[in-house]
CSV table of C-alpha atoms in Angstrom, one decimal:
chain,number,residue,atom,x,y,z
H,1,MET,CA,12.7,4.4,-23.4
H,2,LYS,CA,10.0,2.3,-21.6
H,3,ARG,CA,12.6,1.4,-18.9
H,4,ASN,CA,13.2,5.1,-18.1
H,5,VAL,CA,9.5,5.8,-17.8
H,6,LYS,CA,9.0,2.8,-15.5
H,7,GLN,CA,12.0,4.0,-13.5
H,8,ASN,CA,10.6,7.5,-13.2
H,9,ASN,CA,7.2,6.1,-12.1
H,10,ARG,CA,8.9,4.1,-9.4
H,11,SER,CA,10.8,7.2,-8.2
H,12,VAL,CA,7.7,9.2,-8.1
H,13,GLY,CA,5.8,6.4,-6.4
H,14,ALA,CA,8.6,6.1,-3.8
H,15,VAL,CA,8.1,9.8,-2.8
H,16,TYR,CA,4.4,9.3,-2.2
H,17,GLU,CA,4.9,6.0,-0.4
H,18,GLN,CA,7.4,7.8,2.0
H,19,ALA,CA,4.8,10.5,2.5
H,20,ALA,CA,2.1,7.8,3.3
H,21,GLY,CA,4.6,6.1,5.7
H,22,TYR,CA,5.2,9.4,7.5
H,23,TYR,CA,1.5,9.9,7.8
H,24,LEU,CA,1.1,6.4,9.3
H,25,GLU,CA,3.9,7.0,11.8
H,26,GLN,CA,2.4,10.3,12.8
H,27,ASN,CA,-0.8,8.4,13.5
H,28,GLY,CA,0.8,5.8,15.8
H,29,TYR,CA,1.5,3.0,13.3
H,30,GLU,CA,4.8,1.1,13.4
H,31,LEU,CA,6.3,0.8,9.9
H,32,ILE,CA,7.5,-2.7,9.2
H,33,GLU,CA,8.5,-2.7,5.5
H,34,TYR,CA,8.2,-0.7,2.2
H,35,ASN,CA,7.8,-2.4,-1.1
H,36,TYR,CA,7.5,-6.0,0.0
H,37,ARG,CA,7.8,-8.2,-3.1
H,38,CYS,CA,6.8,-11.8,-3.7
H,39,ARG,CA,6.0,-13.8,-6.8
H,40,ASP,CA,2.5,-12.5,-6.9
H,41,GLY,CA,3.2,-8.8,-6.8
H,42,GLU,CA,4.1,-6.1,-4.3
H,43,ILE,CA,2.7,-4.4,-1.2
H,44,ASP,CA,3.6,-0.8,-0.9
H,45,ILE,CA,3.7,-0.6,2.9
H,46,ILE,CA,3.4,-3.1,5.7
H,47,ALA,CA,2.7,-1.6,9.1
H,48,LYS,CA,1.3,-2.5,12.5
H,49,ASP,CA,-1.6,-0.7,14.2
H,50,GLY,CA,-1.4,-2.2,17.7
H,51,ASP,CA,-1.5,-5.9,17.2
H,52,CYS,CA,-3.0,-5.7,13.7
H,53,TYR,CA,-0.8,-6.0,10.6
H,54,VAL,CA,-1.9,-3.5,8.0
H,55,PHE,CA,-1.1,-4.1,4.3
H,56,CYS,CA,-1.3,-0.7,2.5
H,57,GLU,CA,-1.7,0.2,-1.1
H,58,VAL,CA,-0.6,3.8,-1.9
H,59,LYS,CA,-2.2,5.5,-4.9
H,60,TYR,CA,-1.3,8.9,-6.2
H,61,ARG,CA,-3.1,11.1,-8.7
H,62,SER,CA,-1.9,14.5,-9.8
H,63,GLY,CA,-5.3,15.9,-10.2
H,64,ARG,CA,-9.0,15.1,-10.4
H,65,GLN,CA,-8.9,14.6,-14.1
H,66,ALA,CA,-6.7,11.5,-13.5
H,67,GLY,CA,-9.5,10.0,-11.4
H,68,ASN,CA,-9.8,9.2,-7.7
H,69,PRO,CA,-6.7,7.4,-6.5
H,70,LEU,CA,-8.8,5.0,-4.4
H,71,GLU,CA,-10.7,3.8,-7.4
H,72,ALA,CA,-7.4,2.6,-8.9
H,73,VAL,CA,-7.4,-0.4,-6.5
H,74,ASP,CA,-9.7,-2.7,-8.6
H,75,GLN,CA,-10.6,-6.2,-7.8
H,76,ARG,CA,-7.6,-7.7,-9.7
H,77,LYS,CA,-5.2,-5.5,-7.7
H,78,GLN,CA,-7.0,-6.4,-4.4
H,79,LYS,CA,-6.5,-10.1,-5.2
H,80,LYS,CA,-2.8,-9.6,-5.9
H,81,ILE,CA,-2.3,-7.7,-2.6
H,82,PHE,CA,-4.2,-10.4,-0.7
H,83,ARG,CA,-2.0,-13.1,-2.2
H,84,CYS,CA,1.1,-11.2,-1.3
H,85,ALA,CA,-0.2,-10.6,2.2
H,86,LEU,CA,-0.9,-14.3,2.6
H,87,TYR,CA,2.6,-15.1,1.4
H,88,TYR,CA,4.1,-12.6,3.9
H,89,THR,CA,2.2,-14.0,6.8
H,90,VAL,CA,3.3,-17.6,6.0
H,91,GLN,CA,6.9,-16.5,5.4
H,92,HIS,CA,7.0,-14.7,8.8
H,93,GLY,CA,5.0,-17.3,10.8
H,94,ILE,CA,2.2,-14.9,11.6
H,95,GLU,CA,-0.7,-16.7,9.8
H,96,ASP,CA,-3.0,-16.3,12.9
H,97,ALA,CA,-2.3,-12.5,13.2
H,98,GLN,CA,-5.1,-10.0,12.8
H,99,CYS,CA,-4.7,-8.3,9.4
H,100,ARG,CA,-6.4,-5.7,7.4
H,101,PHE,CA,-6.1,-4.0,4.0
H,102,ASP,CA,-6.0,-0.2,3.8
H,103,VAL,CA,-5.7,2.2,0.8
H,104,ILE,CA,-3.9,5.5,1.1
H,105,GLY,CA,-4.7,8.0,-1.6
H,106,VAL,CA,-2.5,10.9,-2.2
H,107,GLU,CA,-3.8,13.8,-4.2
H,108,GLY,CA,-1.5,16.8,-4.3
H,109,THR,CA,-0.8,17.4,-0.6
H,110,GLU,CA,-4.0,15.7,0.6
H,111,ILE,CA,-3.8,12.2,2.1
H,112,THR,CA,-6.9,10.1,2.4
H,113,HIS,CA,-6.6,6.9,4.5
H,114,ILE,CA,-9.3,4.2,4.0
H,115,LYS,CA,-9.1,1.6,6.7
H,116,ASN,CA,-10.5,-1.9,5.8
H,117,ALA,CA,-10.7,-0.7,2.2
H,118,PHE,CA,-11.3,-4.3,1.1
H,119,VAL,CA,-11.5,-7.8,2.4
H,120,GLY,CA,-9.2,-10.5,1.1
């Protein structure tokens, strides 16, 4: 049973990640990759904003009672994203590239994009 719940959460998450990706494209970003996985975790979206690599965490909430989606990216999650981003830059030979960490919150049909949401 737990496996089905996890599968459903991933399916739902994928829909909102696609919406966030579309939002980024509409705002001039180049999408590089969805769901980059490494041993330390996962990055929902990797994109480029000009010469800057943007590592995005997408958070969805169905309503206000579930809390603000941006608050869900706690310090532990930030560290995991940072470690994945570091691994990605080394793996792709772009260690010296400019990078930033954004959070995209999806609440119903509203998208909130926080640039430089945290520092690695």
